[in-house]
Amino acid sequence: MISGNHHSRTLCIWSNTLGINRLCSTSFPSPREVGMGTSTRLPGPKNGSWTAAKGRLGTWTPDATSRPDQLLEHDQQRAEAIAAQYQRSLRDALNADPEAFGIRAAAEQAGGRLIEFLDGLGRADLSLVGDLAVGDDADEFVRRFVGQIAGDGQLIVDAAVRRAARRVAEHLVTQEGPLADPGRPRPVTGELFCALYRAFFGEVVGEFVHILIAENVKIAVPALAILDPTDVVAGFVADQVVKVLPNPCAEAVKHGPEPPRLADVAKDLLTTTVAQALGLGDSGLELAA
């Protein structure tokens, strides 16, 4: 795993017949570790829902015994409600201006590169992976993977995409991951392909909200607090997004006994997936009050 100064965030993969909802990892860079390349702070959506969400988060003090992977019931309910309000606010802002923040274009471009990469791993074709699979340094693999998938853009939305890409990379090189041994990579299964595909877009939105919160909300928490309310809320945003995303594996099955390649299905779904992740148009997204 990646070394350095990290805050803890537990993200679990929940397996089911159609794939996996979220990535597993426990150490990720704090927002300040990610170069944002902006000289001014990025304000959040200018609507009442965003203001209300900021107020609810700013006044939330989690129980001292809550942990990222085991919240007390009232803290979980509070975090889920705040996450839903932030997501609703972002959805409303993007429906008013679909190009706001540049998040839709950034997610589609990075998503296309991710599909190509995972497809190469699924076919055990490392020509698309290039020198990313050479050597045995997991940190270097993660760094190069993030650069290949997320690019080197300097906007805040690019920082969110990089952090989402980093989570995918970290899963690939974990002890159970297909690239745990770069010298002998294992093919990415269809189930894992679909899981990482969906989780990536959930994390893009969650991380974007995370950065906007860090930019705009002052939270009074003890210096030694184990649980970061900002991070918990972002995690629930990612969870909520993944629940509404199309699953390439399920879509492929609909084509009968000779389904198309998952990468082709994922590419066909890309625009719809990003739109649904952002709540654009008729996504069927229903959020808790």
mmCIF file of C-alpha atoms in Angstrom:
data_model
loop_
_atom_site.group_PDB
_atom_site.id
_atom_site.type_symbol
_atom_site.label_atom_id
_atom_site.label_comp_id
_atom_site.label_asym_id
_atom_site.label_seq_id
_atom_site.Cartn_x
_atom_site.Cartn_y
_atom_site.Cartn_z
ATOM 1 C CA MET A 1 0.000 0.000 0.000
ATOM 2 C CA ILE A 2 1.005 3.611 -0.334
ATOM 3 C CA SER A 3 3.148 5.064 2.387
ATOM 4 C CA GLY A 4 3.184 8.629 3.683
ATOM 5 C CA ASN A 5 0.809 10.885 5.571
ATOM 6 C CA HIS A 6 -2.668 9.548 5.098
ATOM 7 C CA HIS A 7 -5.977 9.728 6.850
ATOM 8 C CA SER A 8 -7.901 6.513 7.364
ATOM 9 C CA ARG A 9 -10.952 5.690 5.350
ATOM 10 C CA THR A 10 -12.425 2.245 5.216
ATOM 11 C CA LEU A 11 -13.980 1.353 1.884
ATOM 12 C CA CYS A 12 -15.408 -2.127 1.544
ATOM 13 C CA ILE A 13 -16.092 -4.245 -1.488
ATOM 14 C CA TRP A 14 -19.468 -5.903 -1.234
ATOM 15 C CA SER A 15 -19.744 -8.834 -3.593
ATOM 16 C CA ASN A 16 -22.946 -9.915 -5.252
ATOM 17 C CA THR A 17 -23.929 -11.666 -8.434
ATOM 18 C CA LEU A 18 -23.607 -8.492 -10.478
ATOM 19 C CA GLY A 19 -20.351 -7.143 -9.148
ATOM 20 C CA ILE A 20 -18.985 -5.095 -6.303
ATOM 21 C CA ASN A 21 -20.172 -1.795 -4.973
ATOM 22 C CA ARG A 22 -17.125 -0.209 -3.380
ATOM 23 C CA LEU A 23 -13.374 -0.470 -3.291
ATOM 24 C CA CYS A 24 -11.483 -1.774 -0.265
ATOM 25 C CA SER A 25 -8.622 0.249 1.107
ATOM 26 C CA THR A 26 -7.745 1.948 4.348
ATOM 27 C CA SER A 27 -5.190 4.637 3.554
ATOM 28 C CA PHE A 28 -5.538 7.473 1.112
ATOM 29 C CA PRO A 29 -4.107 10.954 0.689
ATOM 30 C CA SER A 30 -5.785 13.843 2.419
ATOM 31 C CA PRO A 31 -7.234 16.576 0.191
ATOM 32 C CA ARG A 32 -4.161 18.728 0.767
ATOM 33 C CA GLU A 33 -1.903 15.980 -0.599
ATOM 34 C CA VAL A 34 -3.500 16.294 -4.025
ATOM 35 C CA GLY A 35 -2.265 19.207 -6.110
ATOM 36 C CA MET A 36 -5.277 21.190 -7.185
ATOM 37 C CA GLY A 37 -3.486 23.818 -9.227
ATOM 38 C CA THR A 38 -5.986 26.569 -8.489
ATOM 39 C CA SER A 39 -5.123 29.957 -7.050
ATOM 40 C CA THR A 40 -8.575 30.584 -5.634
ATOM 41 C CA ARG A 41 -10.967 28.439 -3.696
ATOM 42 C CA LEU A 42 -13.765 26.791 -5.632
ATOM 43 C CA PRO A 43 -17.163 27.695 -4.206
ATOM 44 C CA GLY A 44 -19.798 25.038 -4.003
ATOM 45 C CA PRO A 45 -23.149 25.175 -5.803
ATOM 46 C CA LYS A 46 -25.022 28.370 -5.109
ATOM 47 C CA ASN A 47 -28.307 26.941 -3.910
ATOM 48 C CA GLY A 48 -30.142 26.603 -0.636
ATOM 49 C CA SER A 49 -29.591 22.869 -0.402
ATOM 50 C CA TRP A 50 -25.821 23.323 -0.477
ATOM 51 C CA THR A 51 -25.983 25.981 2.216
ATOM 52 C CA ALA A 52 -28.165 23.744 4.374
ATOM 53 C CA ALA A 53 -25.810 20.785 3.898
ATOM 54 C CA LYS A 54 -22.840 22.929 4.923
ATOM 55 C CA GLY A 55 -24.694 23.990 8.046
ATOM 56 C CA ARG A 56 -25.627 20.421 9.003
ATOM 57 C CA LEU A 57 -22.104 19.125 8.466
ATOM 58 C CA GLY A 58 -20.454 22.036 10.243
ATOM 59 C CA THR A 59 -22.491 21.398 13.369
ATOM 60 C CA TRP A 60 -22.193 17.598 13.388
ATOM 61 C CA THR A 61 -19.938 16.215 16.096
ATOM 62 C CA PRO A 62 -19.780 12.408 15.767
ATOM 63 C CA ASP A 63 -19.793 10.256 18.871
ATOM 64 C CA ALA A 64 -16.305 9.651 20.233
ATOM 65 C CA THR A 65 -16.819 5.888 19.915
ATOM 66 C CA SER A 66 -17.838 5.934 16.233
ATOM 67 C CA ARG A 67 -15.252 4.569 13.830
ATOM 68 C CA PRO A 68 -15.060 4.881 10.025
ATOM 69 C CA ASP A 69 -15.936 1.217 9.594
ATOM 70 C CA GLN A 70 -18.408 1.043 12.475
ATOM 71 C CA LEU A 71 -20.485 4.155 12.968
ATOM 72 C CA LEU A 72 -23.025 4.303 15.735
ATOM 73 C CA GLU A 73 -26.548 4.180 14.322
ATOM 74 C CA HIS A 74 -27.343 7.853 14.903
ATOM 75 C CA ASP A 75 -24.040 8.917 13.334
ATOM 76 C CA GLN A 76 -24.661 6.729 10.307
ATOM 77 C CA GLN A 77 -28.137 8.174 9.837
ATOM 78 C CA ARG A 78 -26.770 11.709 10.155
ATOM 79 C CA ALA A 79 -23.946 11.050 7.696
ATOM 80 C CA GLU A 80 -26.282 9.452 5.153
ATOM 81 C CA ALA A 81 -28.723 12.367 5.361
ATOM 82 C CA ILE A 82 -25.964 14.961 4.953
ATOM 83 C CA ALA A 83 -24.461 13.001 2.046
ATOM 84 C CA ALA A 84 -27.851 12.848 0.338
ATOM 85 C CA GLN A 85 -28.272 16.595 0.726
ATOM 86 C CA TYR A 86 -24.841 17.323 -0.750
ATOM 87 C CA GLN A 87 -25.518 14.976 -3.638
ATOM 88 C CA ARG A 88 -28.916 16.523 -4.268
ATOM 89 C CA SER A 89 -27.359 19.984 -4.282
ATOM 90 C CA LEU A 90 -24.686 18.952 -6.774
ATOM 91 C CA ARG A 91 -27.321 17.249 -8.928
ATOM 92 C CA ASP A 92 -29.465 20.391 -9.009
ATOM 93 C CA ALA A 93 -26.482 22.575 -9.904
ATOM 94 C CA LEU A 94 -25.464 20.269 -12.755
ATOM 95 C CA ASN A 95 -28.987 20.008 -14.118
ATOM 96 C CA ALA A 96 -29.023 23.802 -14.264
ATOM 97 C CA ASP A 97 -25.610 23.823 -15.978
ATOM 98 C CA PRO A 98 -24.400 20.346 -17.095
ATOM 99 C CA GLU A 99 -20.919 21.704 -17.840
ATOM 100 C CA ALA A 100 -20.436 23.226 -14.388
ATOM 101 C CA PHE A 101 -17.081 22.450 -12.739
ATOM 102 C CA GLY A 102 -15.993 20.423 -15.792
ATOM 103 C CA ILE A 103 -16.800 17.239 -13.917
ATOM 104 C CA ARG A 104 -18.839 15.537 -16.641
ATOM 105 C CA ALA A 105 -16.156 15.869 -19.311
ATOM 106 C CA ALA A 106 -13.381 14.849 -16.915
ATOM 107 C CA ALA A 107 -15.279 11.759 -15.756
ATOM 108 C CA GLU A 108 -16.076 10.637 -19.306
ATOM 109 C CA GLN A 109 -12.508 11.057 -20.513
ATOM 110 C CA ALA A 110 -10.961 9.247 -17.555
ATOM 111 C CA GLY A 111 -13.661 6.568 -17.693
ATOM 112 C CA GLY A 112 -12.817 5.815 -21.309
ATOM 113 C CA ARG A 113 -9.154 5.353 -20.448
ATOM 114 C CA LEU A 114 -10.059 3.147 -17.478
ATOM 115 C CA ILE A 115 -12.166 0.871 -19.698
ATOM 116 C CA GLU A 116 -9.260 0.402 -22.113
ATOM 117 C CA PHE A 117 -6.883 -0.385 -19.283
ATOM 118 C CA LEU A 118 -9.161 -2.898 -17.550
ATOM 119 C CA ASP A 119 -9.969 -4.501 -20.887
ATOM 120 C CA GLY A 120 -6.261 -5.037 -21.503
ATOM 121 C CA LEU A 121 -5.873 -6.662 -18.101
ATOM 122 C CA GLY A 122 -8.954 -8.795 -18.690
ATOM 123 C CA ARG A 123 -7.431 -10.202 -21.861
ATOM 124 C CA ALA A 124 -4.013 -10.503 -20.172
ATOM 125 C CA ASP A 125 -2.833 -8.142 -22.899
ATOM 126 C CA LEU A 126 -0.269 -5.914 -21.258
ATOM 127 C CA SER A 127 0.447 -3.930 -24.410
ATOM 128 C CA LEU A 128 -2.061 -1.344 -23.206
ATOM 129 C CA VAL A 129 -0.524 -1.366 -19.749
ATOM 130 C CA GLY A 130 2.986 -0.704 -21.028
ATOM 131 C CA ASP A 131 5.609 -0.083 -18.399
ATOM 132 C CA LEU A 132 2.978 0.218 -15.669
ATOM 133 C CA ALA A 133 3.341 -3.512 -15.004
ATOM 134 C CA VAL A 134 7.132 -3.547 -15.080
ATOM 135 C CA GLY A 135 8.945 -3.902 -11.783
ATOM 136 C CA ASP A 136 7.681 -4.694 -8.333
ATOM 137 C CA ASP A 137 7.202 -1.241 -6.788
ATOM 138 C CA ALA A 138 3.509 -0.833 -5.961
ATOM 139 C CA ASP A 139 3.907 2.863 -5.214
ATOM 140 C CA GLU A 140 5.388 3.482 -8.645
ATOM 141 C CA PHE A 141 2.624 1.479 -10.314
ATOM 142 C CA VAL A 142 -0.024 3.539 -8.542
ATOM 143 C CA ARG A 143 1.669 6.784 -9.512
ATOM 144 C CA ARG A 144 1.899 5.846 -13.177
ATOM 145 C CA PHE A 145 -1.602 4.385 -13.273
ATOM 146 C CA VAL A 146 -3.081 7.589 -11.895
ATOM 147 C CA GLY A 147 -1.188 9.620 -14.469
ATOM 148 C CA GLN A 148 -2.386 7.404 -17.309
ATOM 149 C CA ILE A 149 -6.047 7.295 -16.265
ATOM 150 C CA ALA A 150 -6.521 10.763 -14.782
ATOM 151 C CA GLY A 151 -3.973 12.810 -16.708
ATOM 152 C CA ASP A 152 -2.199 15.852 -15.328
ATOM 153 C CA GLY A 153 -4.962 18.452 -15.333
ATOM 154 C CA GLN A 154 -4.684 21.150 -12.682
ATOM 155 C CA LEU A 155 -8.346 21.815 -11.915
ATOM 156 C CA ILE A 156 -10.019 20.728 -8.696
ATOM 157 C CA VAL A 157 -12.131 18.234 -10.605
ATOM 158 C CA ASP A 158 -8.907 16.671 -11.902
ATOM 159 C CA ALA A 159 -7.792 16.168 -8.311
ATOM 160 C CA ALA A 160 -11.031 14.286 -7.604
ATOM 161 C CA VAL A 161 -10.504 12.063 -10.660
ATOM 162 C CA ARG A 162 -6.918 11.355 -9.590
ATOM 163 C CA ARG A 163 -7.991 10.264 -6.139
ATOM 164 C CA ALA A 164 -10.663 7.978 -7.610
ATOM 165 C CA ALA A 165 -8.085 6.482 -10.000
ATOM 166 C CA ARG A 166 -5.725 5.978 -7.104
ATOM 167 C CA ARG A 167 -8.294 3.879 -5.288
ATOM 168 C CA VAL A 168 -8.669 1.610 -8.320
ATOM 169 C CA ALA A 169 -4.886 1.266 -8.613
ATOM 170 C CA GLU A 170 -4.494 0.435 -4.941
ATOM 171 C CA HIS A 171 -7.045 -2.324 -5.246
ATOM 172 C CA LEU A 172 -5.240 -3.801 -8.251
ATOM 173 C CA VAL A 173 -1.968 -4.112 -6.329
ATOM 174 C CA THR A 174 -3.326 -5.315 -2.990
ATOM 175 C CA GLN A 175 -2.388 -8.814 -1.872
ATOM 176 C CA GLU A 176 -5.601 -10.171 -3.407
ATOM 177 C CA GLY A 177 -5.464 -7.960 -6.491
ATOM 178 C CA PRO A 178 -4.619 -9.150 -10.021
ATOM 179 C CA LEU A 179 -1.404 -7.106 -10.058
ATOM 180 C CA ALA A 180 -0.163 -8.155 -6.633
ATOM 181 C CA ASP A 181 2.754 -9.766 -8.502
ATOM 182 C CA PRO A 182 3.527 -7.425 -11.427
ATOM 183 C CA GLY A 183 5.789 -10.060 -12.936
ATOM 184 C CA ARG A 184 2.882 -12.492 -13.211
ATOM 185 C CA PRO A 185 -0.303 -10.435 -13.512
ATOM 186 C CA ARG A 186 -3.614 -12.264 -13.355
ATOM 187 C CA PRO A 187 -6.438 -11.366 -15.756
ATOM 188 C CA VAL A 188 -9.146 -9.085 -14.421
ATOM 189 C CA THR A 189 -12.375 -11.072 -14.182
ATOM 190 C CA GLY A 190 -15.633 -9.803 -15.604
ATOM 191 C CA GLU A 191 -17.026 -9.315 -12.115
ATOM 192 C CA LEU A 192 -14.045 -7.263 -11.010
ATOM 193 C CA PHE A 193 -14.131 -5.244 -14.248
ATOM 194 C CA CYS A 194 -17.729 -4.237 -13.596
ATOM 195 C CA ALA A 195 -17.069 -3.575 -9.923
ATOM 196 C CA LEU A 196 -14.125 -1.271 -10.553
ATOM 197 C CA TYR A 197 -15.933 0.463 -13.416
ATOM 198 C CA ARG A 198 -18.910 1.380 -11.255
ATOM 199 C CA ALA A 199 -16.902 2.136 -8.128
ATOM 200 C CA PHE A 200 -14.639 4.520 -10.044
ATOM 201 C CA PHE A 201 -17.515 6.822 -10.994
ATOM 202 C CA GLY A 202 -18.955 6.677 -7.496
ATOM 203 C CA GLU A 203 -15.589 7.693 -6.103
ATOM 204 C CA VAL A 204 -15.194 10.542 -8.605
ATOM 205 C CA VAL A 205 -18.407 12.131 -7.337
ATOM 206 C CA GLY A 206 -17.636 11.328 -3.698
ATOM 207 C CA GLU A 207 -14.150 12.800 -3.957
ATOM 208 C CA PHE A 208 -15.406 15.907 -5.729
ATOM 209 C CA VAL A 209 -17.859 16.518 -2.901
ATOM 210 C CA HIS A 210 -15.064 15.777 -0.412
ATOM 211 C CA ILE A 211 -12.836 18.464 -1.928
ATOM 212 C CA LEU A 212 -15.657 21.004 -2.160
ATOM 213 C CA ILE A 213 -16.447 20.416 1.511
ATOM 214 C CA ALA A 214 -12.788 20.806 2.486
ATOM 215 C CA GLU A 215 -12.688 24.057 0.506
ATOM 216 C CA ASN A 216 -15.839 25.536 1.997
ATOM 217 C CA VAL A 217 -16.706 24.051 5.377
ATOM 218 C CA LYS A 218 -14.951 24.562 8.685
ATOM 219 C CA ILE A 219 -15.477 21.594 10.955
ATOM 220 C CA ALA A 220 -14.561 21.789 14.619
ATOM 221 C CA VAL A 221 -13.132 18.366 15.465
ATOM 222 C CA PRO A 222 -10.564 17.402 18.101
ATOM 223 C CA ALA A 223 -6.995 17.213 16.810
ATOM 224 C CA LEU A 224 -6.785 13.500 17.640
ATOM 225 C CA ALA A 225 -10.222 12.579 16.293
ATOM 226 C CA ILE A 226 -10.232 9.195 14.561
ATOM 227 C CA LEU A 227 -13.314 9.868 12.475
ATOM 228 C CA ASP A 228 -13.288 12.645 9.879
ATOM 229 C CA PRO A 229 -16.901 13.749 9.232
ATOM 230 C CA THR A 230 -15.946 15.152 5.821
ATOM 231 C CA ASP A 231 -14.531 11.824 4.732
ATOM 232 C CA VAL A 232 -17.443 9.818 6.085
ATOM 233 C CA VAL A 233 -19.946 11.959 4.184
ATOM 234 C CA ALA A 234 -17.930 11.602 0.963
ATOM 235 C CA GLY A 235 -17.937 7.835 1.410
ATOM 236 C CA PHE A 236 -21.705 7.748 1.666
ATOM 237 C CA VAL A 237 -21.995 9.943 -1.434
ATOM 238 C CA ALA A 238 -19.933 7.370 -3.346
ATOM 239 C CA ASP A 239 -22.150 4.566 -2.010
ATOM 240 C CA GLN A 240 -25.321 6.329 -3.094
ATOM 241 C CA VAL A 241 -23.977 6.992 -6.569
ATOM 242 C CA VAL A 242 -22.905 3.385 -7.206
ATOM 243 C CA LYS A 243 -26.381 2.125 -6.363
ATOM 244 C CA VAL A 244 -27.918 3.870 -9.391
ATOM 245 C CA LEU A 245 -25.240 3.096 -11.985
ATOM 246 C CA PRO A 246 -25.782 0.622 -14.821
ATOM 247 C CA ASN A 247 -23.832 -2.629 -14.562
ATOM 248 C CA PRO A 248 -21.997 -3.694 -17.740
ATOM 249 C CA CYS A 249 -22.091 -7.324 -16.628
ATOM 250 C CA ALA A 250 -25.879 -7.293 -16.289
ATOM 251 C CA GLU A 251 -26.261 -5.462 -19.600
ATOM 252 C CA ALA A 252 -24.031 -7.989 -21.383
ATOM 253 C CA VAL A 253 -26.117 -10.914 -20.115
ATOM 254 C CA LYS A 254 -29.187 -9.391 -21.770
ATOM 255 C CA HIS A 255 -27.620 -10.060 -25.161
ATOM 256 C CA GLY A 256 -28.036 -13.823 -24.785
ATOM 257 C CA PRO A 257 -25.626 -16.759 -24.912
ATOM 258 C CA GLU A 258 -23.007 -14.836 -26.914
ATOM 259 C CA PRO A 259 -22.720 -11.528 -25.078
ATOM 260 C CA PRO A 260 -20.490 -8.751 -26.452
ATOM 261 C CA ARG A 261 -17.172 -7.884 -24.868
ATOM 262 C CA LEU A 262 -17.581 -6.122 -21.551
ATOM 263 C CA ALA A 263 -15.384 -3.270 -22.711
ATOM 264 C CA ASP A 264 -17.716 -2.616 -25.641
ATOM 265 C CA VAL A 265 -20.738 -2.656 -23.333
ATOM 266 C CA ALA A 266 -18.988 -0.348 -20.867
ATOM 267 C CA LYS A 267 -18.100 2.095 -23.658
ATOM 268 C CA ASP A 268 -21.704 2.128 -24.854
ATOM 269 C CA LEU A 269 -22.825 2.843 -21.292
ATOM 270 C CA LEU A 270 -20.181 5.467 -20.547
ATOM 271 C CA THR A 271 -22.202 8.605 -21.296
ATOM 272 C CA THR A 272 -25.235 7.214 -19.466
ATOM 273 C CA THR A 273 -23.114 6.082 -16.524
ATOM 274 C CA VAL A 274 -21.578 9.518 -16.035
ATOM 275 C CA ALA A 275 -24.964 11.221 -16.414
ATOM 276 C CA GLN A 276 -26.492 8.940 -13.788
ATOM 277 C CA ALA A 277 -23.517 9.342 -11.467
ATOM 278 C CA LEU A 278 -24.025 13.108 -11.575
ATOM 279 C CA GLY A 279 -27.819 12.905 -11.405
ATOM 280 C CA LEU A 280 -28.237 14.523 -14.812
ATOM 281 C CA GLY A 281 -31.599 14.197 -16.494
ATOM 282 C CA ASP A 282 -33.878 11.281 -15.681
ATOM 283 C CA SER A 283 -31.385 9.126 -13.786
ATOM 284 C CA GLY A 284 -33.901 7.542 -11.467
ATOM 285 C CA LEU A 285 -31.887 8.836 -8.537
ATOM 286 C CA GLU A 286 -33.925 9.049 -5.363
ATOM 287 C CA LEU A 287 -32.220 10.439 -2.296
ATOM 288 C CA ALA A 288 -33.230 10.296 1.319
ATOM 289 C CA ALA A 289 -34.381 13.506 2.889
#
